[in-house]
């Protein structure tokens, strides 16, 4: 596969993103107009003076016709201006960039948990198909899939923090204060958040391994005298791990959603907490800015996943579908 | 599993074929212990949603200041909450609410998504490509809970708004599935033969293609139910679901968080109920899928 093909694919894939990004901005823009009544009035509360409401309407550009409002807003966003918080006038983007590393760390740790638990469990379940170990793994995965992550977080606090005193129950320490202090506070939230994704990955991997282990090329390898272990590790796993990349990326988007409540439970000052606070303080520009920001992150992650997938699996025709 | 002829159950979409496929799948489902467990849990959930309020020993809103955060005891088998309300009664009323929100939001998503997906897949062309596919792509860029949070936040907390907020997140899934099904079904012979005898588009879509796409839709809807229950739990935990004092499982966990040390059962019961309910739908969905999945029989 030449570089030219990849290059063309990249261009095509990015061009396809343009209308999607446009629609995402339209959707986020229109969200403000879901508010029953005047957003400025709702933001300021019933007691606000008409002058204050009028001033805020002007500041939010609400007096313009809808398409002009959109163009104004999206023009600002394109210049990297996600608006200003209605509470303290700080730049929404600045708040977001401040919260991003915290959420990013939590999400990555959760994804790491998911991979470290999900991949071995999936392999074991497939290798020992039909045995008690498979049954236990499958059942545990089903339960992990069904527990609300935030409730699991609360149970973790009750057991590991309150009863066993193994970890602090809530709070946050930046990595600059030392990795130990940071991880101490991050482990419970990350594991409670990542367990569900671990279950998804384990189930997926078990299924795809069983499928690949039954495929002709693995049967051929066995027939040529390759040991069962080698058939699994060298032949089956390489192919079965490919879908895990996709699932991992999909889970990343899901984790960005789940992180909201997990941060709330553990008192972590990330993007989730920022969003929840903004919602309850009716700070609409911050809510809009953050929702847009998250959607853009998801789109970029999806793009990178598609690219890595086409690099990992030469069978995938990148030039056209 | 015993060996079966490879083509058994492959109806060509005709009535006889699909009936035998369904019968076969039904038999296989009945033999599936986990799937049956899921069916039983879901059945109990439905019964509780319908009968729950009449089974509740107390009014879920009646406060009793002599019984504040009491542990489980005779008369109050699940204990009482911070206002002395009976936890069991609140759980039973909460069952109706959670069930209602999740069924209605998934139903809404299916009713909106299926026709769009079917028409889009049938006619294809630029409307399909530009509008439907790009719009679903755009909707899928929002993590489900973030979309629901934002919509619920802008609309304001209420039963209807929560249902809409959760439902929108499931629409792209139904659009894509219906579209994909129609894209493959419309190439099949029974559609060509229906066209050749002069059946109109509406008749072909509703009478011929729709019945053949119902099974994947059913699986999708079942699995979406578990997602909707989790979303409802999250939204109401954050206070964006049905506002208090109406008992909802998520709101009850939130209340319990304030009394984590004195009355941890206030957090245990509703969380356990959500978990079991979600597990039930997951097991049922897996069971139906396994019963219908042809590959598993090999």
Coordinates of C-alpha atoms in Angstrom, one line a residue:
Chain A
X1 CA 0.0 0.0 0.0
X2 CA 1.7 3.2 -1.2
X3 CA 1.7 6.5 0.7
X4 CA -0.3 8.0 -2.1
X5 CA -3.2 5.7 -1.4
X6 CA -3.2 6.6 2.3
X7 CA -2.9 10.2 1.5
X8 CA -5.9 10.1 -0.8
X9 CA -7.8 8.2 1.8
X10 CA -6.9 10.8 4.4
X11 CA -8.1 13.7 2.2
X12 CA -11.3 11.9 1.3
X13 CA -12.0 11.0 4.9
X14 CA -11.4 14.6 6.1
X15 CA -13.5 16.0 3.3
X16 CA -16.3 13.7 4.4
X17 CA -16.0 15.2 7.9
X18 CA -16.8 18.7 6.7
X19 CA -20.6 18.3 6.4
X20 CA -20.7 16.3 9.7
X21 CA -18.8 19.1 11.6
X22 CA -21.2 21.6 10.0
X23 CA -24.2 19.7 11.2
X24 CA -22.7 19.2 14.6
X25 CA -22.3 23.0 15.0
X26 CA -25.9 23.5 13.8
X27 CA -27.2 21.1 16.4
X28 CA -25.2 22.6 19.2
X29 CA -26.3 26.0 18.1
X30 CA -30.0 25.1 18.0
X31 CA -29.8 23.5 21.5
X32 CA -29.9 27.0 23.0
X33 CA -33.3 27.5 21.3
X34 CA -34.7 24.4 22.9
X35 CA -35.1 26.6 26.0
X36 CA -38.7 27.4 26.5
X37 CA -38.9 31.2 26.4
X38 CA -36.1 33.7 26.2
X39 CA -32.6 32.2 27.0
X40 CA -31.4 35.5 28.4
X41 CA -34.4 35.7 30.8
X42 CA -34.0 32.1 31.8
X43 CA -30.2 32.5 32.4
X44 CA -30.7 35.6 34.6
X45 CA -33.7 34.4 36.5
X46 CA -37.1 35.9 37.2
X47 CA -35.8 38.8 39.3
X48 CA -33.5 40.3 36.6
X49 CA -34.3 43.8 35.4
X50 CA -35.5 44.2 31.8
X51 CA -32.3 46.2 31.2
X52 CA -30.1 43.4 32.3
X53 CA -32.0 40.9 30.1
X54 CA -31.7 43.3 27.1
X55 CA -28.0 43.6 27.7
X56 CA -27.5 39.9 27.9
X57 CA -29.6 39.4 24.8
X58 CA -27.3 41.8 22.9
X59 CA -24.2 40.1 24.3
X60 CA -25.5 36.6 23.3
X61 CA -26.5 38.0 19.9
X62 CA -30.1 37.0 20.4
X63 CA -31.5 40.0 18.6
X64 CA -30.2 38.9 15.2
X65 CA -32.2 36.6 12.9
X66 CA -31.5 32.9 13.5
X67 CA -29.2 32.3 10.5
X68 CA -27.2 35.5 11.4
X69 CA -26.9 34.3 15.0
X70 CA -25.6 31.0 13.8
X71 CA -23.0 32.6 11.5
X72 CA -21.9 35.0 14.2
X73 CA -21.5 32.1 16.7
X74 CA -19.8 29.7 14.3
X75 CA -17.5 32.5 13.1
X76 CA -16.4 33.0 16.7
X77 CA -15.9 29.2 17.2
X78 CA -13.8 29.0 14.1
X79 CA -11.5 31.7 15.6
X80 CA -11.2 29.5 18.7
X81 CA -13.6 31.6 20.7
X82 CA -16.1 29.3 22.3
X83 CA -17.9 32.2 24.0
X84 CA -17.7 33.6 27.5
X85 CA -19.1 32.1 30.7
X86 CA -22.2 34.0 31.8
X87 CA -21.0 33.6 35.4
X88 CA -17.6 35.2 35.5
X89 CA -17.0 36.2 31.9
X90 CA -14.0 33.9 31.6
X91 CA -13.3 32.3 28.2
X92 CA -15.2 29.0 27.9
X93 CA -12.3 27.6 25.9
X94 CA -9.9 28.5 28.7
X95 CA -12.1 26.7 31.2
X96 CA -12.3 23.7 28.9
X97 CA -8.6 23.5 28.3
X98 CA -8.0 23.7 32.1
X99 CA -10.4 20.8 32.7
X100 CA -9.4 18.7 29.7
X101 CA -6.1 17.2 31.1
X102 CA -8.0 16.0 34.2
X103 CA -10.7 14.3 32.2
X104 CA -8.2 13.1 29.6
X105 CA -6.2 11.3 32.3
X106 CA -9.4 9.8 33.9
X107 CA -10.6 8.6 30.5
X108 CA -7.2 7.1 29.5
X109 CA -6.9 5.3 32.8
X110 CA -10.4 3.9 32.4
X111 CA -9.6 2.7 28.9
X112 CA -6.4 1.2 30.2
X113 CA -8.4 -0.6 32.9
X114 CA -10.8 -1.8 30.2
X115 CA -8.0 -3.2 28.1
X116 CA -6.0 -4.7 30.9
X117 CA -9.0 -6.5 32.2
X118 CA -11.0 -7.0 29.1
X119 CA -8.3 -8.5 26.8
X120 CA -7.1 -11.3 29.1
X121 CA -10.6 -12.2 30.2
X122 CA -11.7 -12.4 26.6
X123 CA -8.8 -14.6 25.7
X124 CA -9.3 -16.9 28.7
X125 CA -13.0 -17.2 28.0
X126 CA -12.4 -18.1 24.4
X127 CA -9.5 -20.5 25.1
X128 CA -11.5 -22.3 27.8
X129 CA -14.8 -22.1 25.9
X130 CA -17.6 -24.1 27.6
X131 CA -15.7 -24.5 30.9
X132 CA -16.6 -23.1 34.3
X133 CA -14.0 -20.4 33.8
X134 CA -15.7 -19.3 30.6
X135 CA -19.1 -19.3 32.4
X136 CA -17.7 -17.2 35.2
X137 CA -16.0 -14.7 32.9
X138 CA -19.1 -14.4 30.7
X139 CA -21.4 -13.9 33.7
X140 CA -19.2 -11.4 35.4
X141 CA -18.9 -9.5 32.1
X142 CA -22.7 -9.4 31.8
X143 CA -23.0 -8.0 35.4
X144 CA -20.3 -5.4 34.7
X145 CA -22.2 -4.4 31.6
X146 CA -25.3 -3.8 33.7
X147 CA -24.1 -1.9 36.7
X148 CA -24.4 1.9 36.5
X149 CA -20.8 3.1 36.6
X150 CA -21.6 5.9 39.0
X151 CA -23.3 3.5 41.4
X152 CA -20.3 1.2 41.2
X153 CA -18.2 4.2 42.1
X154 CA -20.3 4.8 45.2
X155 CA -19.9 1.1 46.2
X156 CA -16.1 1.5 45.7
X157 CA -16.1 4.5 48.0
X158 CA -18.0 2.7 50.7
X159 CA -15.8 -0.4 50.5
X160 CA -12.3 0.6 49.5
X161 CA -12.3 4.1 51.0
X162 CA -14.6 4.1 54.0
X163 CA -14.2 0.5 55.2
X164 CA -10.7 -0.6 54.1
X165 CA -9.1 2.9 54.0
X166 CA -7.1 1.8 51.0
X167 CA -7.8 5.0 49.0
X168 CA -9.1 8.5 49.7
X169 CA -12.9 8.7 49.0
X170 CA -12.8 11.8 46.9
X171 CA -10.8 14.7 45.6
X172 CA -8.1 15.4 43.0
X173 CA -4.3 15.9 43.0
X174 CA -2.6 17.0 39.8
X175 CA 0.3 14.9 38.6
X176 CA 2.6 17.8 39.4
X177 CA 2.0 16.9 43.1
X178 CA 3.4 13.5 42.5
X179 CA 2.2 10.5 40.6
X180 CA 1.4 8.5 43.8
X181 CA -0.9 11.1 45.2
X182 CA -2.5 11.5 41.8
X183 CA -3.1 7.8 41.2
X184 CA -4.3 7.3 44.7
X185 CA -7.2 9.5 43.9
X186 CA -7.7 8.3 40.3
X187 CA -7.7 4.6 40.7
X188 CA -11.3 4.2 42.1
X189 CA -12.9 6.5 39.6
X190 CA -10.9 5.0 36.7
X191 CA -11.7 1.4 37.6
X192 CA -15.4 2.1 38.3
X193 CA -15.7 3.9 35.0
X194 CA -13.7 1.4 32.9
X195 CA -15.2 -1.8 34.1
X196 CA -18.2 -1.6 31.8
X197 CA -15.8 -1.1 28.8
X198 CA -13.8 -4.0 30.0
X199 CA -16.9 -6.2 29.8
X200 CA -17.7 -4.9 26.3
X201 CA -14.1 -5.6 25.1
X202 CA -14.0 -9.1 26.8
X203 CA -17.3 -10.1 25.2
X204 CA -16.2 -8.8 21.8
X205 CA -12.8 -10.4 21.9
X206 CA -14.2 -13.8 23.0
X207 CA -16.7 -13.7 20.1
X208 CA -14.2 -12.7 17.5
X209 CA -11.6 -15.2 18.8
X210 CA -14.0 -18.0 18.6
X211 CA -14.9 -17.0 15.1
X212 CA -11.2 -16.7 14.0
X213 CA -10.2 -20.0 15.7
X214 CA -12.8 -21.7 13.5
X215 CA -11.5 -20.0 10.3
X216 CA -9.8 -21.9 7.6
X217 CA -6.4 -20.4 8.0
X218 CA -6.2 -21.4 11.6
X219 CA -7.4 -24.9 10.8
X220 CA -4.7 -25.1 8.1
X221 CA -2.1 -24.0 10.7
X222 CA -3.3 -26.7 13.1
X223 CA -3.3 -29.3 10.4
X224 CA 0.3 -28.3 9.7
X225 CA 1.1 -29.3 13.3
X226 CA 1.0 -25.9 14.9
X227 CA 0.2 -26.2 18.6
X228 CA -3.1 -25.0 20.0
X229 CA -1.3 -22.3 22.0
X230 CA 0.6 -21.1 18.9
X231 CA -2.6 -21.1 16.8
X232 CA -4.2 -18.9 19.4
X233 CA -1.3 -16.4 20.0
X234 CA 0.3 -16.2 16.6
X235 CA -2.6 -16.7 14.2
X236 CA -6.0 -16.1 15.8
X237 CA -5.2 -13.3 18.2
X238 CA -3.6 -11.0 15.7
X239 CA -6.8 -11.0 13.6
X240 CA -9.2 -11.0 16.5
X241 CA -7.6 -7.9 18.1
X242 CA -8.4 -5.7 15.2
X243 CA -12.1 -5.2 16.1
X244 CA -10.9 -4.4 19.6
X245 CA -9.4 -1.2 18.2
X246 CA -12.8 -0.1 16.9
X247 CA -14.5 -1.1 20.1
X248 CA -11.9 0.8 22.1
X249 CA -12.6 3.9 20.1
X250 CA -16.3 3.6 20.5
X251 CA -15.9 3.0 24.2
X252 CA -13.8 6.2 24.4
X253 CA -16.9 8.2 23.3
X254 CA -19.0 6.4 25.8
X255 CA -16.4 7.0 28.6
X256 CA -16.5 10.7 27.8
X257 CA -20.2 10.6 28.6
X258 CA -19.9 8.4 31.7
X259 CA -17.1 10.6 33.0
X260 CA -19.6 13.3 33.8
X261 CA -21.3 11.5 36.7
X262 CA -18.1 9.7 37.9
X263 CA -16.3 13.1 38.3
X264 CA -19.3 14.3 40.2
X265 CA -19.2 11.4 42.6
X266 CA -15.5 11.6 43.2
X267 CA -15.2 15.3 43.2
X268 CA -12.8 15.5 40.3
X269 CA -12.6 18.9 38.7
X270 CA -12.7 17.8 35.1
X271 CA -14.9 18.5 32.1
X272 CA -17.8 16.6 33.6
X273 CA -17.9 18.7 36.7
X274 CA -17.6 21.8 34.5
X275 CA -20.6 20.7 32.5
X276 CA -22.8 19.8 35.4
X277 CA -22.0 23.1 37.2
X278 CA -22.7 25.0 34.0
X279 CA -26.0 23.3 33.6
X280 CA -27.2 24.1 37.1
X281 CA -26.0 27.6 36.9
X282 CA -27.7 28.1 33.6
X283 CA -24.4 29.1 32.0
X284 CA -25.5 28.3 28.5
X285 CA -22.4 29.4 26.5
X286 CA -20.3 27.0 28.6
X287 CA -22.7 24.1 28.1
X288 CA -22.8 24.8 24.4
X289 CA -19.1 25.2 24.1
X290 CA -18.3 22.0 26.0
X291 CA -20.8 19.9 24.1
X292 CA -19.3 21.1 20.9
X293 CA -15.8 20.5 22.1
X294 CA -16.6 16.9 23.2
X295 CA -18.3 16.2 19.8
X296 CA -15.2 17.5 18.0
X297 CA -13.0 15.3 20.1
X298 CA -15.1 12.2 19.3
X299 CA -15.0 13.0 15.6
X300 CA -11.2 13.3 15.7
X301 CA -10.8 10.1 17.7
X302 CA -13.1 8.3 15.1
X303 CA -11.0 9.7 12.3
X304 CA -7.8 8.4 13.9
X305 CA -9.4 5.0 14.5
X306 CA -10.4 4.7 10.9
X307 CA -6.9 5.6 9.8
X308 CA -5.2 3.2 12.2
X309 CA -7.6 0.5 11.2
X310 CA -6.8 0.8 7.6
X311 CA -3.1 0.8 8.4
X312 CA -3.4 -2.3 10.7
X313 CA -5.4 -4.3 8.2
X314 CA -4.1 -4.3 4.7
X315 CA -7.2 -6.2 3.5
X316 CA -9.3 -3.0 4.0
X317 CA -9.5 -1.1 0.8
X318 CA -8.8 2.5 1.7
X319 CA -9.0 3.9 -1.8
X320 CA -12.8 3.6 -2.0
X321 CA -15.7 1.8 -0.4
Chain B
X1 CA -25.4 -28.5 20.1
X2 CA -26.6 -31.2 17.7
X3 CA -25.7 -30.9 14.0
X4 CA -28.5 -29.4 11.9
X5 CA -28.9 -29.1 8.2
X6 CA -27.2 -25.9 7.2
X7 CA -30.1 -24.4 5.4
X8 CA -32.8 -25.1 8.1
X9 CA -34.6 -22.0 9.0
X10 CA -33.6 -20.0 6.0
X11 CA -36.9 -18.9 4.8
X12 CA -36.8 -17.0 1.6
X13 CA -38.9 -14.3 3.3
X14 CA -42.1 -16.1 2.5
X15 CA -44.7 -16.7 5.2
X16 CA -44.0 -20.4 5.7
X17 CA -40.2 -19.8 5.8
X18 CA -40.4 -17.1 8.4
X19 CA -42.8 -19.0 10.6
X20 CA -40.6 -22.1 10.8
X21 CA -37.6 -19.8 11.5
X22 CA -39.5 -18.2 14.3
X23 CA -40.6 -21.5 15.8
X24 CA -37.0 -22.8 15.6
X25 CA -35.7 -19.6 17.3
X26 CA -38.4 -19.9 19.9
X27 CA -37.5 -23.4 20.8
X28 CA -33.8 -22.4 20.9
X29 CA -34.7 -19.4 23.2
X30 CA -36.6 -21.6 25.6
X31 CA -33.5 -23.9 26.0
X32 CA -31.3 -20.8 26.7
X33 CA -31.1 -20.5 30.5
X34 CA -29.6 -17.0 30.5
X35 CA -32.1 -15.7 28.0
X36 CA -35.0 -17.2 29.9
X37 CA -33.6 -15.5 33.1
X38 CA -33.7 -12.2 31.3
X39 CA -37.2 -12.9 30.1
X40 CA -38.4 -13.6 33.6
X41 CA -36.7 -10.4 35.0
X42 CA -38.2 -8.3 32.3
X43 CA -41.6 -9.8 32.9
X44 CA -41.3 -9.0 36.6
X45 CA -40.3 -5.5 35.7
X46 CA -43.3 -5.1 33.6
X47 CA -45.6 -6.5 36.3
X48 CA -44.0 -4.1 38.9
X49 CA -44.4 -1.2 36.5
X50 CA -48.1 -2.0 36.1
X51 CA -48.9 -3.2 39.6
X52 CA -46.1 -1.6 41.7
X53 CA -48.2 1.3 43.0
X54 CA -51.0 -1.0 44.2
X55 CA -48.5 -3.3 45.9
X56 CA -46.8 -0.5 47.7
X57 CA -47.5 -0.7 51.5
X58 CA -47.4 3.1 52.0
X59 CA -47.8 6.3 50.1
X60 CA -44.3 7.0 48.7
X61 CA -44.6 10.7 49.6
X62 CA -45.9 10.3 53.1
X63 CA -43.2 11.6 55.5
X64 CA -42.8 10.2 59.0
X65 CA -40.6 12.2 61.3
X66 CA -40.4 9.4 63.8
X67 CA -38.8 7.1 61.3
X68 CA -35.9 9.0 59.7
X69 CA -33.3 6.9 57.9
X70 CA -34.3 3.7 59.7
X71 CA -32.6 0.5 58.6
X72 CA -34.8 -2.4 57.3
X73 CA -37.2 -3.5 59.9
X74 CA -40.7 -5.1 60.2
X75 CA -43.2 -2.8 58.5
X76 CA -40.4 -1.2 56.4
X77 CA -38.6 -4.1 54.9
X78 CA -36.2 -1.8 53.0
X79 CA -35.9 0.8 55.7
X80 CA -36.9 4.5 55.4
X81 CA -35.3 7.5 53.8
X82 CA -34.2 10.9 55.1
X83 CA -37.8 12.1 55.4
X84 CA -39.1 8.9 56.9
X85 CA -40.7 7.8 53.7
X86 CA -41.0 4.0 53.1
X87 CA -38.1 2.9 50.9
X88 CA -40.0 -0.1 49.5
X89 CA -43.0 2.0 48.4
X90 CA -40.7 4.5 46.7
X91 CA -38.8 1.7 45.0
X92 CA -42.1 0.3 43.6
X93 CA -43.3 3.6 42.3
X94 CA -39.8 4.2 40.9
X95 CA -40.1 1.0 38.9
X96 CA -43.0 2.4 37.0
X97 CA -41.1 5.7 36.3
X98 CA -37.9 4.0 35.1
X99 CA -39.8 1.5 33.0
X100 CA -42.0 4.3 31.5
X101 CA -39.1 6.5 30.6
X102 CA -37.0 3.8 29.0
X103 CA -39.9 2.2 27.1
X104 CA -41.2 5.5 25.8
X105 CA -37.7 6.8 24.8
X106 CA -36.8 3.6 23.0
X107 CA -40.3 3.5 21.4
X108 CA -39.9 7.1 20.3
X109 CA -36.5 6.4 18.8
X110 CA -37.9 3.4 16.9
X111 CA -40.9 5.3 15.6
X112 CA -38.8 8.2 14.4
X113 CA -35.8 6.2 13.3
X114 CA -37.3 3.3 11.5
X115 CA -39.3 5.1 8.8
X116 CA -36.5 7.5 8.1
X117 CA -34.0 4.6 7.8
X118 CA -36.4 2.5 5.7
X119 CA -37.3 5.3 3.2
X120 CA -33.7 6.4 3.0
X121 CA -32.5 2.9 2.3
X122 CA -35.2 2.3 -0.2
X123 CA -34.8 5.4 -2.3
X124 CA -31.1 6.0 -1.7
X125 CA -29.8 9.0 -3.7
X126 CA -28.6 12.3 -2.4
X127 CA -31.2 12.7 0.3
X128 CA -30.0 9.5 1.8
X129 CA -26.4 10.3 1.4
X130 CA -26.3 13.9 2.4
X131 CA -29.1 14.3 4.8
X132 CA -29.8 11.1 6.6
X133 CA -26.3 9.6 6.7
X134 CA -24.5 12.9 7.6
X135 CA -27.1 13.8 10.2
X136 CA -26.8 10.4 11.9
X137 CA -23.0 10.8 11.7
X138 CA -23.4 14.1 13.4
X139 CA -25.7 12.8 16.1
X140 CA -23.3 9.9 16.8
X141 CA -20.5 12.4 17.5
X142 CA -22.2 13.2 20.8
X143 CA -21.7 10.6 23.5
X144 CA -25.2 9.5 24.4
X145 CA -25.2 10.8 27.9
X146 CA -23.8 14.1 26.9
X147 CA -26.5 14.6 24.3
X148 CA -29.2 13.6 26.8
X149 CA -27.7 15.9 29.5
X150 CA -27.6 18.9 27.2
X151 CA -31.1 18.4 25.8
X152 CA -32.6 17.8 29.3
X153 CA -30.7 20.8 30.6
X154 CA -32.0 23.2 27.9
X155 CA -35.5 21.8 27.9
X156 CA -35.8 21.7 31.7
X157 CA -36.3 18.7 33.9
X158 CA -39.6 16.7 33.4
X159 CA -40.8 13.3 32.4
X160 CA -41.5 14.2 28.8
X161 CA -38.3 16.1 28.4
X162 CA -36.2 13.3 29.9
X163 CA -37.9 10.8 27.6
X164 CA -37.1 13.0 24.5
X165 CA -33.6 13.7 25.7
X166 CA -32.8 10.0 26.1
X167 CA -34.7 8.9 23.0
X168 CA -32.9 11.2 20.6
X169 CA -29.6 9.4 21.3
X170 CA -31.1 6.1 20.1
X171 CA -32.5 7.5 16.8
X172 CA -29.3 7.2 14.7
X173 CA -29.0 3.5 15.7
X174 CA -32.5 2.8 14.5
X175 CA -32.0 4.8 11.3
X176 CA -28.8 3.0 10.4
X177 CA -30.2 -0.4 11.2
X178 CA -33.4 0.1 9.3
X179 CA -31.5 1.5 6.4
X180 CA -29.0 -1.3 6.3
X181 CA -31.8 -3.9 6.4
X182 CA -33.7 -2.3 3.6
X183 CA -30.6 -1.9 1.5
X184 CA -30.0 -5.6 1.6
X185 CA -33.7 -6.7 1.5
X186 CA -34.6 -4.6 -1.5
X187 CA -32.2 -6.6 -3.7
X188 CA -33.9 -9.8 -2.8
X189 CA -36.2 -11.8 -5.1
X190 CA -39.4 -11.4 -3.2
X191 CA -39.1 -7.6 -3.6
X192 CA -38.6 -7.9 -7.3
X193 CA -41.5 -10.2 -7.6
X194 CA -43.7 -7.9 -5.5
X195 CA -42.7 -5.1 -7.9
X196 CA -43.4 -7.2 -10.9
X197 CA -47.0 -7.8 -9.9
X198 CA -47.4 -4.0 -9.5
X199 CA -47.2 -3.5 -5.7
X200 CA -46.7 0.1 -4.7
X201 CA -43.8 1.3 -2.7
X202 CA -45.8 1.7 0.5
X203 CA -47.1 -1.9 0.2
X204 CA -43.6 -3.2 -0.6
X205 CA -42.1 -1.4 2.4
X206 CA -44.8 -2.2 4.9
X207 CA -46.1 -5.6 3.9
X208 CA -42.9 -7.2 2.5
X209 CA -39.8 -5.6 3.8
X210 CA -40.9 -4.4 7.2
X211 CA -41.8 -7.9 8.5
X212 CA -38.4 -9.2 7.4
X213 CA -36.5 -6.4 9.3
X214 CA -38.4 -6.8 12.5
X215 CA -36.1 -9.2 14.2
X216 CA -32.9 -7.1 14.2
X217 CA -35.1 -4.2 15.3
X218 CA -36.4 -6.2 18.2
X219 CA -32.9 -7.1 19.3
X220 CA -31.8 -3.4 18.9
X221 CA -34.8 -2.2 20.9
X222 CA -34.1 -4.7 23.7
X223 CA -30.5 -3.7 24.0
X224 CA -31.4 0.0 23.8
X225 CA -33.7 -0.6 26.8
X226 CA -30.8 -1.3 29.0
X227 CA -29.0 1.8 27.7
X228 CA -32.1 3.9 28.3
X229 CA -32.4 2.6 31.9
X230 CA -28.8 3.5 32.5
X231 CA -29.3 6.9 31.0
X232 CA -32.4 7.5 33.1
X233 CA -30.5 6.5 36.2
X234 CA -27.7 9.0 35.3
X235 CA -29.9 11.9 34.4
X236 CA -32.1 11.5 37.4
X237 CA -29.1 11.1 39.7
X238 CA -27.9 14.5 38.4
X239 CA -31.3 16.0 38.9
X240 CA -32.2 16.2 35.3
X241 CA -34.9 13.6 35.3
X242 CA -38.3 13.8 36.8
X243 CA -38.1 16.3 39.6
X244 CA -38.6 15.4 43.2
X245 CA -40.6 14.4 45.2
X246 CA -41.6 11.8 42.6
X247 CA -39.6 8.7 43.4
X248 CA -37.1 7.7 40.7
X249 CA -34.3 5.2 41.3
X250 CA -31.6 7.6 40.2
X251 CA -32.9 10.4 42.4
X252 CA -33.1 8.0 45.3
X253 CA -29.4 7.2 44.9
X254 CA -28.7 10.9 44.9
X255 CA -30.6 11.3 48.2
X256 CA -28.7 8.3 49.6
X257 CA -25.4 10.0 48.8
X258 CA -26.1 12.5 51.5
X259 CA -26.5 9.7 54.1
X260 CA -23.8 7.3 52.9
X261 CA -22.4 6.6 56.4
X262 CA -25.7 6.6 58.4
X263 CA -27.9 4.9 55.9
X264 CA -26.0 3.1 53.1
X265 CA -29.1 1.0 52.2
X266 CA -30.6 4.1 50.6
X267 CA -27.9 3.8 48.0
X268 CA -27.9 0.0 47.8
X269 CA -31.6 -0.8 46.9
X270 CA -32.1 1.6 44.0
X271 CA -28.7 0.8 42.5
X272 CA -29.4 -2.9 42.8
X273 CA -32.8 -2.5 41.2
X274 CA -31.2 -0.6 38.2
X275 CA -28.5 -3.2 37.9
X276 CA -31.0 -6.1 37.9
X277 CA -33.3 -4.3 35.5
X278 CA -30.5 -3.6 33.0
X279 CA -29.2 -7.1 33.4
X280 CA -32.6 -8.4 32.6
X281 CA -32.8 -6.5 29.3
X282 CA -29.2 -7.4 28.4
X283 CA -29.9 -11.1 29.0
X284 CA -33.1 -11.0 27.0
X285 CA -31.4 -9.2 24.1
X286 CA -28.5 -11.6 24.1
X287 CA -30.9 -14.5 24.3
X288 CA -33.0 -13.3 21.4
X289 CA -29.9 -12.6 19.3
X290 CA -28.4 -16.0 20.1
X291 CA -31.7 -17.8 19.2
X292 CA -31.8 -16.1 15.9
X293 CA -28.1 -16.0 15.0
X294 CA -27.5 -18.6 12.4
X295 CA -23.7 -18.6 12.8
X296 CA -23.9 -19.9 16.4
X297 CA -25.5 -23.2 15.2
X298 CA -22.3 -24.3 13.5

